[in-house]
Coordinates of N, CA and C in Angstrom, one line a residue:
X1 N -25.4 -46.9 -5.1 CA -25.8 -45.6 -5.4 C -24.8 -44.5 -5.0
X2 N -24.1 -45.1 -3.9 CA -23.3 -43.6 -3.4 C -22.1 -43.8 -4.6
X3 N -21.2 -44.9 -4.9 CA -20.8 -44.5 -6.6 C -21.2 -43.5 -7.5
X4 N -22.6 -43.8 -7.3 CA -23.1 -42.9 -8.9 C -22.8 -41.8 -8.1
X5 N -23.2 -41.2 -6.9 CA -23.1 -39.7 -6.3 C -22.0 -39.5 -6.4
X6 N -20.9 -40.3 -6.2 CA -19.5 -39.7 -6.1 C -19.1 -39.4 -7.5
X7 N -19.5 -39.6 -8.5 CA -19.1 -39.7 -9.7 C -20.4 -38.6 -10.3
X8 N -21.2 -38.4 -10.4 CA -21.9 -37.1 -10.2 C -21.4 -35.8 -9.8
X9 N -21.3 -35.8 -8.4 CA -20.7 -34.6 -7.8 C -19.5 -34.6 -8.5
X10 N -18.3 -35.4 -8.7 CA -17.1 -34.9 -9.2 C -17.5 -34.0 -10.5
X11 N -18.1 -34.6 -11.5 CA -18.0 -34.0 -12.5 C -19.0 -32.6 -12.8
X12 N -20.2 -32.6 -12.0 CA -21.1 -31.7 -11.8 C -19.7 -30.4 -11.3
X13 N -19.1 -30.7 -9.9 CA -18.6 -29.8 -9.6 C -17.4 -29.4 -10.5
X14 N -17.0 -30.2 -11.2 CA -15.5 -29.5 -12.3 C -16.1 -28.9 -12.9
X15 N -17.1 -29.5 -13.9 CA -17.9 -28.4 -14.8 C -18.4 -27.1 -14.7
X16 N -19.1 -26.8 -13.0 CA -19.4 -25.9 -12.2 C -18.5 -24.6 -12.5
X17 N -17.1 -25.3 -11.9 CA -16.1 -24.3 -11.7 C -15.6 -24.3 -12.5
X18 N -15.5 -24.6 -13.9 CA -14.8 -24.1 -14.5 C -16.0 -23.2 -16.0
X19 N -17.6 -23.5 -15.5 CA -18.3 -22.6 -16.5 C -19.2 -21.8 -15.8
X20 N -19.0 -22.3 -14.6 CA -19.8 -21.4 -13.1 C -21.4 -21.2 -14.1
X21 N -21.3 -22.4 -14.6 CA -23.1 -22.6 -14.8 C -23.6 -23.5 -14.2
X22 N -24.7 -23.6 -13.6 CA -24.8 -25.2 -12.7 C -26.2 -25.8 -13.6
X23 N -26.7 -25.2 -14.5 CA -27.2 -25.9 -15.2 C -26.9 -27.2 -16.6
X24 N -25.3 -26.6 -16.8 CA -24.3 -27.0 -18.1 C -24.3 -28.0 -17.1
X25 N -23.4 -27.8 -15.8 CA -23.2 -28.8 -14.7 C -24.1 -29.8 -14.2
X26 N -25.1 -29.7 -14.1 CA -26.5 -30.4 -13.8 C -26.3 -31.7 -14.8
X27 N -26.6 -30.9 -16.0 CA -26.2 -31.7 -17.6 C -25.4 -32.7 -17.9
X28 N -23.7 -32.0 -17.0 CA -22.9 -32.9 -17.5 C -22.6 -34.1 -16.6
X29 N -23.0 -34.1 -15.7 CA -23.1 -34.8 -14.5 C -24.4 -36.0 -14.5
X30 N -25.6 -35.6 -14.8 CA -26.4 -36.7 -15.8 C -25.6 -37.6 -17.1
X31 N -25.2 -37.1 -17.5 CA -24.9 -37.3 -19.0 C -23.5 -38.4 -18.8
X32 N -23.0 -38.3 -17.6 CA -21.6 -39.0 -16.9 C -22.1 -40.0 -16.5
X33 N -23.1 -39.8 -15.7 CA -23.8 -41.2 -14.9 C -24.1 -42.4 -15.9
X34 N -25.1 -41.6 -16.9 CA -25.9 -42.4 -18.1 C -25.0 -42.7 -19.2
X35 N -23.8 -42.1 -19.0 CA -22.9 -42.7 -20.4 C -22.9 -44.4 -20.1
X36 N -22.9 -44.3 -21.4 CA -22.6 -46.3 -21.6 C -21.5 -46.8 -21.2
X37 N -20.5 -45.8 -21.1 CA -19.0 -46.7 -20.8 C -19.5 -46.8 -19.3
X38 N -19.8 -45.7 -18.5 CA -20.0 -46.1 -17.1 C -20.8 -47.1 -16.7
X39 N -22.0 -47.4 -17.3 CA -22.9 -48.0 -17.4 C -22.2 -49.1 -17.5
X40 N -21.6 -49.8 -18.3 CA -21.1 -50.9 -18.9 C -20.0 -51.6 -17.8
X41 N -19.2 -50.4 -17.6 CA -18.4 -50.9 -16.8 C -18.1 -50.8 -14.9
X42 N -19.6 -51.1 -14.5 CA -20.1 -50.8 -13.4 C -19.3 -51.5 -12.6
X43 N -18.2 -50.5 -11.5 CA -17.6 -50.8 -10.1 C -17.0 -49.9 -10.4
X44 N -16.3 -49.6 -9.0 CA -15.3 -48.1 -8.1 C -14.4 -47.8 -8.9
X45 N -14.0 -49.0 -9.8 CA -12.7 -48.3 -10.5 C -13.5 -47.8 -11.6
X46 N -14.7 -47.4 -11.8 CA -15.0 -46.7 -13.0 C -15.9 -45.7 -12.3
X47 N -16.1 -45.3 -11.7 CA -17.0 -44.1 -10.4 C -15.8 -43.2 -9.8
X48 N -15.0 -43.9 -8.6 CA -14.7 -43.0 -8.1 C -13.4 -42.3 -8.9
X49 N -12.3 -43.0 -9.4 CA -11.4 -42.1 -10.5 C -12.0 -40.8 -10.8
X50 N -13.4 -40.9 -11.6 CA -13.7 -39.8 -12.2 C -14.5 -38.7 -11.6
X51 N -15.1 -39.4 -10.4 CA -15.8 -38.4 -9.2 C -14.7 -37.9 -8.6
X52 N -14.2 -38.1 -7.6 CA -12.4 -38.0 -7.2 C -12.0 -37.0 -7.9
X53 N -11.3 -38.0 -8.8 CA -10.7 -36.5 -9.7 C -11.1 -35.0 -10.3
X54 N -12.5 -35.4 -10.5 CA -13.1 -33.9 -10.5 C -13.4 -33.1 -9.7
X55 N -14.0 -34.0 -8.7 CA -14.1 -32.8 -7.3 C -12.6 -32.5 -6.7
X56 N -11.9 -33.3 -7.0 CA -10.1 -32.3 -6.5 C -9.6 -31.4 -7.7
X57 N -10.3 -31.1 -8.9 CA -9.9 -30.4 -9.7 C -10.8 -29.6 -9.1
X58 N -11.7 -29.4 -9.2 CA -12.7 -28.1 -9.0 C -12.3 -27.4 -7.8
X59 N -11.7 -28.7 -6.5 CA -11.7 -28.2 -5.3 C -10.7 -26.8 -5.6
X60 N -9.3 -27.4 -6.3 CA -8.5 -26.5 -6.8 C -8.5 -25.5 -7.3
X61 N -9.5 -25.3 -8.6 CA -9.8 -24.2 -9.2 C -10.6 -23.2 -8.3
X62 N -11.3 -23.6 -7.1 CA -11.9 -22.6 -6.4 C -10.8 -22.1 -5.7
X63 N -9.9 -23.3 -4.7 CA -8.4 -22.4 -3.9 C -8.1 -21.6 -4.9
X64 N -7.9 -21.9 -6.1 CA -6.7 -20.7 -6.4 C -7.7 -19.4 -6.9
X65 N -9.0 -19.4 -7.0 CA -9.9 -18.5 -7.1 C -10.0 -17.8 -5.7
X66 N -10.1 -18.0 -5.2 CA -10.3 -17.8 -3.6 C -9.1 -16.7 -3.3
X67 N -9.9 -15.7 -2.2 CA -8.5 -14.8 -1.4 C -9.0 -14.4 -0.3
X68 N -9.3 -15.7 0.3 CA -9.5 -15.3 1.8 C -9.2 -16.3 2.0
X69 N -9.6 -17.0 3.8 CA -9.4 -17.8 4.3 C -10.1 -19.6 3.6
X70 N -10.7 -19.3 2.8 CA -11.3 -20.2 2.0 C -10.5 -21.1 1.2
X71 N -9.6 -20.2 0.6 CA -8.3 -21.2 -0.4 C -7.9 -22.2 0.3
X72 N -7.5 -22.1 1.8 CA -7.0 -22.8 2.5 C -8.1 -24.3 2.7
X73 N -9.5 -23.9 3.1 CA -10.2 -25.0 3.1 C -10.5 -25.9 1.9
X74 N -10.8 -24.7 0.6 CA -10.4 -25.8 -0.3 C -9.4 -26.5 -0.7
X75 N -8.1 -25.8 -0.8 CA -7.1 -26.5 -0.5 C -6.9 -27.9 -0.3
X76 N -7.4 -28.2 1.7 CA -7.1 -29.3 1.8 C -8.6 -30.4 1.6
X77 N -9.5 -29.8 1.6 CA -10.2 -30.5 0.5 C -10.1 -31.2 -0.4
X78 N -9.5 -30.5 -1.3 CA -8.7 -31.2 -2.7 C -7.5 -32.0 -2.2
X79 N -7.1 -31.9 -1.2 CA -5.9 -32.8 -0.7 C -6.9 -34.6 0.3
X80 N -7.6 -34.1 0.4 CA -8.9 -35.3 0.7 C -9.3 -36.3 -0.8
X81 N -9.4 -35.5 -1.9 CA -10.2 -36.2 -2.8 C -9.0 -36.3 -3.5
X82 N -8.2 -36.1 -3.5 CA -6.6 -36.5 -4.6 C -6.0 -37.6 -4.0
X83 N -6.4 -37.8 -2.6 CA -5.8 -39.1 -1.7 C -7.0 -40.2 -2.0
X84 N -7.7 -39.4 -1.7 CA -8.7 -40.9 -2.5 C -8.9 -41.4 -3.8
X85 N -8.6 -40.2 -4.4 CA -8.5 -40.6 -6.3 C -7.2 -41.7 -6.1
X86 N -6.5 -41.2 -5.3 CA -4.5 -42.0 -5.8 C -4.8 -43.4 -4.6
X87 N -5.6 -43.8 -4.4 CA -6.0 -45.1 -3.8 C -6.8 -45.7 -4.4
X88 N -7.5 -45.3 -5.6 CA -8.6 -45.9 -6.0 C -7.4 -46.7 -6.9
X89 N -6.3 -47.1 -7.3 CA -5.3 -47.7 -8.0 C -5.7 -48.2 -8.8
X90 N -6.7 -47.8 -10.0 CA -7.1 -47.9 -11.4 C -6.6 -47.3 -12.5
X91 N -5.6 -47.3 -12.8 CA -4.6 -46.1 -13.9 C -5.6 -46.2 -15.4
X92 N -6.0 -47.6 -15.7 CA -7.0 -47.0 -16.7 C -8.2 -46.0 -16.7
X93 N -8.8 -45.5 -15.6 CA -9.6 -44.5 -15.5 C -8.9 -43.7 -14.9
X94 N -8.2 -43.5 -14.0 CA -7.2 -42.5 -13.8 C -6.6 -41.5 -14.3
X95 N -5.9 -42.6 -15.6 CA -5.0 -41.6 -16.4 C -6.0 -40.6 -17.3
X96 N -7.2 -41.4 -17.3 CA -8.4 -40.8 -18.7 C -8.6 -38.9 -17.2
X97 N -9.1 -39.5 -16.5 CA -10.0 -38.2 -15.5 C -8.3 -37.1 -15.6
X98 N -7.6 -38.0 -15.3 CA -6.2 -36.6 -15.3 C -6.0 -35.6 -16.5
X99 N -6.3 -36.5 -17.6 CA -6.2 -36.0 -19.1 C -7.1 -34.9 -19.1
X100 N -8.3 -35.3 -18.3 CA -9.6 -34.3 -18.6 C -9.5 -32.9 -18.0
X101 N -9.2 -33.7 -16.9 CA -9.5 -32.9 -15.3 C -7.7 -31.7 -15.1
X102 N -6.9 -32.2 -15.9 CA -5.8 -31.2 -15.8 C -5.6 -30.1 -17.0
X103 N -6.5 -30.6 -17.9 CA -6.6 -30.0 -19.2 C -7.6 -28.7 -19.1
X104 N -8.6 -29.2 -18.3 CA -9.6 -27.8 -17.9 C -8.8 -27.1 -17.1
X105 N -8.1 -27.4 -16.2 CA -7.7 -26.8 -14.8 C -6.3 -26.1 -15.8
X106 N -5.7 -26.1 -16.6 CA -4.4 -26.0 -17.2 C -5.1 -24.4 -18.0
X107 N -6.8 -24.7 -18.6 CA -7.6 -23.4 -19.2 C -7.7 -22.8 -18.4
X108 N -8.2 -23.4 -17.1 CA -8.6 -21.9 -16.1 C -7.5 -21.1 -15.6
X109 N -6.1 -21.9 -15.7 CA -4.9 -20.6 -14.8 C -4.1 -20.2 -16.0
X110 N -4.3 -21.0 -17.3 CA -3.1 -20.2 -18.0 C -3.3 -18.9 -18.2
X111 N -4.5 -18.3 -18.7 CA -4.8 -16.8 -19.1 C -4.3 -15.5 -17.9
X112 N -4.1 -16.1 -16.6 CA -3.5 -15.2 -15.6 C -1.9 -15.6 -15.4
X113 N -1.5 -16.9 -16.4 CA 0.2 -16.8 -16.4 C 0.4 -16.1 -17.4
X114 N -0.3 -16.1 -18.3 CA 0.2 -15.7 -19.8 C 0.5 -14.1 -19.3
X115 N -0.7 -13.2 -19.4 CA -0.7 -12.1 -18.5 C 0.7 -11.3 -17.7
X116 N 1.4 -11.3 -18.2 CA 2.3 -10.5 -17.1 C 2.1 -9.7 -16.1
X117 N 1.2 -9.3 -16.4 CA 0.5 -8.0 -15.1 C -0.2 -9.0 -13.8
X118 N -1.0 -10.2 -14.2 CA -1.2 -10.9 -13.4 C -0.2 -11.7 -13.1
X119 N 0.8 -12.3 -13.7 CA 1.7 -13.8 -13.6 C 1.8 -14.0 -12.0
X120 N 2.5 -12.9 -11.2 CA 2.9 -13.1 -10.0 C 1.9 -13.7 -9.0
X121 N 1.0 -12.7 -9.0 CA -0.2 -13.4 -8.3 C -1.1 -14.6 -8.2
X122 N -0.8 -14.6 -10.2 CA -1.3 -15.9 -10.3 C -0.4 -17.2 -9.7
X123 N 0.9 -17.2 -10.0 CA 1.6 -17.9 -9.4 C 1.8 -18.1 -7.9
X124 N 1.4 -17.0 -7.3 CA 1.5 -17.6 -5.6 C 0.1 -18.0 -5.2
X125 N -1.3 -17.6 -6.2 CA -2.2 -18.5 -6.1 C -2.4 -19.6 -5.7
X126 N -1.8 -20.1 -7.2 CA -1.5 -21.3 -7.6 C -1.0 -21.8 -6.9
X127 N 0.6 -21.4 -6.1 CA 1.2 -22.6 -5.3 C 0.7 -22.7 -4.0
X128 N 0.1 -21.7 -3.5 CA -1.0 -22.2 -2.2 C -2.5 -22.6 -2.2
X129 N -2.8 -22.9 -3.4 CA -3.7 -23.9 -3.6 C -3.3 -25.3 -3.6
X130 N -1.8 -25.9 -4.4 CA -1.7 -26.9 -5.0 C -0.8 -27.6 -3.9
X131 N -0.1 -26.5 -3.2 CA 0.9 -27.6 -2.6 C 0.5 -28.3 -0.9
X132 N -0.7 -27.5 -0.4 CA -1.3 -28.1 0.4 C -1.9 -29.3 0.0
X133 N -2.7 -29.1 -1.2 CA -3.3 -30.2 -1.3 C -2.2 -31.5 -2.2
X134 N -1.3 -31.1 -2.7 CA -0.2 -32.5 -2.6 C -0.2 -32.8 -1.3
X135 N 0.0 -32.2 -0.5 CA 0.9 -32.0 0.8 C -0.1 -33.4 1.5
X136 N -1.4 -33.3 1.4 CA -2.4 -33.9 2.2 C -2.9 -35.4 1.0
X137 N -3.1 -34.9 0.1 CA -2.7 -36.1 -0.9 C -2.0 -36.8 -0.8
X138 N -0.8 -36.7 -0.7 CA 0.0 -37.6 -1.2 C 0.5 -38.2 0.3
X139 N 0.3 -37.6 1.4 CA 0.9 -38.0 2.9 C -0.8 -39.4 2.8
X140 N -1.6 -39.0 2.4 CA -2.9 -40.0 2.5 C -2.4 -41.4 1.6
X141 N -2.0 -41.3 0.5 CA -1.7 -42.3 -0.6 C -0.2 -43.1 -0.1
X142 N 0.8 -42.0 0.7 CA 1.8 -42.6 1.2 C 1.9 -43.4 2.3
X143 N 0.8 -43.0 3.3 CA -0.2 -43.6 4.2 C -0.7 -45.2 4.2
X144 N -2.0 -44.8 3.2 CA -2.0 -46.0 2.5 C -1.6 -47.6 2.0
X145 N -0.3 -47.1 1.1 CA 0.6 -47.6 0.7 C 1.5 -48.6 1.5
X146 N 1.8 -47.9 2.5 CA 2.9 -48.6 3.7 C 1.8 -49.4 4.1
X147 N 0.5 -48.7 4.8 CA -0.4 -49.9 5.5 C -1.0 -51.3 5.2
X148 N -0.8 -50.9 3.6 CA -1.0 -52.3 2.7 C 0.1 -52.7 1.9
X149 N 1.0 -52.6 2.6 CA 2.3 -53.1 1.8 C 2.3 -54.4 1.2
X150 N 2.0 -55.4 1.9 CA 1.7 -56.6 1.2 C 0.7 -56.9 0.0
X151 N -0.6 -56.3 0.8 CA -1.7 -56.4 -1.0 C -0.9 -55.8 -2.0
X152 N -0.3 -54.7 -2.0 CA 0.2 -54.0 -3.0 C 1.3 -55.0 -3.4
X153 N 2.4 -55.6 -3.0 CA 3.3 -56.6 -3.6 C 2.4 -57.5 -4.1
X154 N 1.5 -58.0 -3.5 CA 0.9 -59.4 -4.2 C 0.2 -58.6 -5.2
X155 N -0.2 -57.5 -6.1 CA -1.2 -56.8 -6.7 C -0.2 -56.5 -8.2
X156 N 0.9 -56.5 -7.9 CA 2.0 -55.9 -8.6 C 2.4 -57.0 -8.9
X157 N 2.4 -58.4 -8.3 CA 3.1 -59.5 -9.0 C 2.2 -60.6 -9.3
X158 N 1.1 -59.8 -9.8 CA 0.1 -60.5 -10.6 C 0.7 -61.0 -12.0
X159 N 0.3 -61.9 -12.9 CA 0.8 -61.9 -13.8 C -0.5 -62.0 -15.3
X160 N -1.3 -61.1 -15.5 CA -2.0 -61.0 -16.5 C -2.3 -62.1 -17.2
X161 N -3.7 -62.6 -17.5 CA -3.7 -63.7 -18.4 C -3.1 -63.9 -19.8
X162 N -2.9 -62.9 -20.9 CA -2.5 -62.5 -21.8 C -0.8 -62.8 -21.4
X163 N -0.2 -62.9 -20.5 CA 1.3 -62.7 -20.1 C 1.8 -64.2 -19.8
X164 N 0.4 -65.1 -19.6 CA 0.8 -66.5 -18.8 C 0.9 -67.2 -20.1
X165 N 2.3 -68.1 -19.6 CA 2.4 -69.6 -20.3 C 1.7 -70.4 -20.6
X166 N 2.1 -71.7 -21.3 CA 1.1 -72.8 -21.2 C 2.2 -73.3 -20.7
X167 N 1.8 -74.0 -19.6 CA 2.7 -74.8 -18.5 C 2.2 -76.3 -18.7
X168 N 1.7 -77.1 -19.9 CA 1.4 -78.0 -20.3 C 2.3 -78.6 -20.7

């Protein structure tokens, strides 16, 4: 069950912030749980990718919404769920939640790049929203990485059934 919640809240909260309806949100976050692909393909690599990745989008779109001391907490917030999205090491649901999840977040800041009267602002927004939370992200995933160095070699030098010989 805490799967389904993680994958809930992610998409409840992207939807949130980027229609600041929490009923649409309510909605779409049902409707995520009960999809058949989730349904179908029940375990972490199909939960947390897309919970993960949404709650570090949203986390985002509120930093760069934010102008107080708040950016900063969401910030590394989103630097918490971006480190756990980039260890969930599932690129097939991954690459899908990124497609989604950077495509909304790409709606919510371009109208203040486009803008020239905003651009500036929006651009230093932006970079103290995002680069904390790389900053914490990616020190988490590089983290990681080193501490399982070996699963990750033996993980990478799998060789797919589709790829194996007949050694007969």
């Amino acid at each position: 069950w805490l799967l389904y919640a993680v994958q809930f809240l992610g998409v409840y909260a992207l939807v949130l912030a980027v229609s600041r309806s929490w009923d649409l949100a309510l909605m779409a976050g049902l409707l995520m749980i009960f999809s058949p692909v989730t349904q179908w393909w029940t375990g972490s690599g199909t939960y947390t990718p897309i919970g993960y990745g949404g709650m570090a989008t949203a986390l985002l779109i509120w930093a760069y919404r934010a102008t107080d001391h708040r950016r900063w907490l969401y910030s590394g917030a989103a630097g918490l769920s971006l480190g756990a999205f980039a260890v969930g090491l599932y690129p097939p649901w991954q690459i899908g939640a990124l497609i989604v999840a950077g495509s909304l977040a790409v709606g919510v800041v371009a109208p203040d790049l486009v803008d020239a009267a905003r651009r500036r602002n929006a651009l230093v927004a932006l970079a103290s929203a995002v680069l904390p939370a790389a900053v914490i992200g990616g020190g988490l995933f590089l983290f990681f990485i080193l501490k399982h160095t070996e699963a990750v070699e033996a993980v990478s030098g799998t060789v797919y059934p589709g790829e194996r010989g007949d050694s007969a």
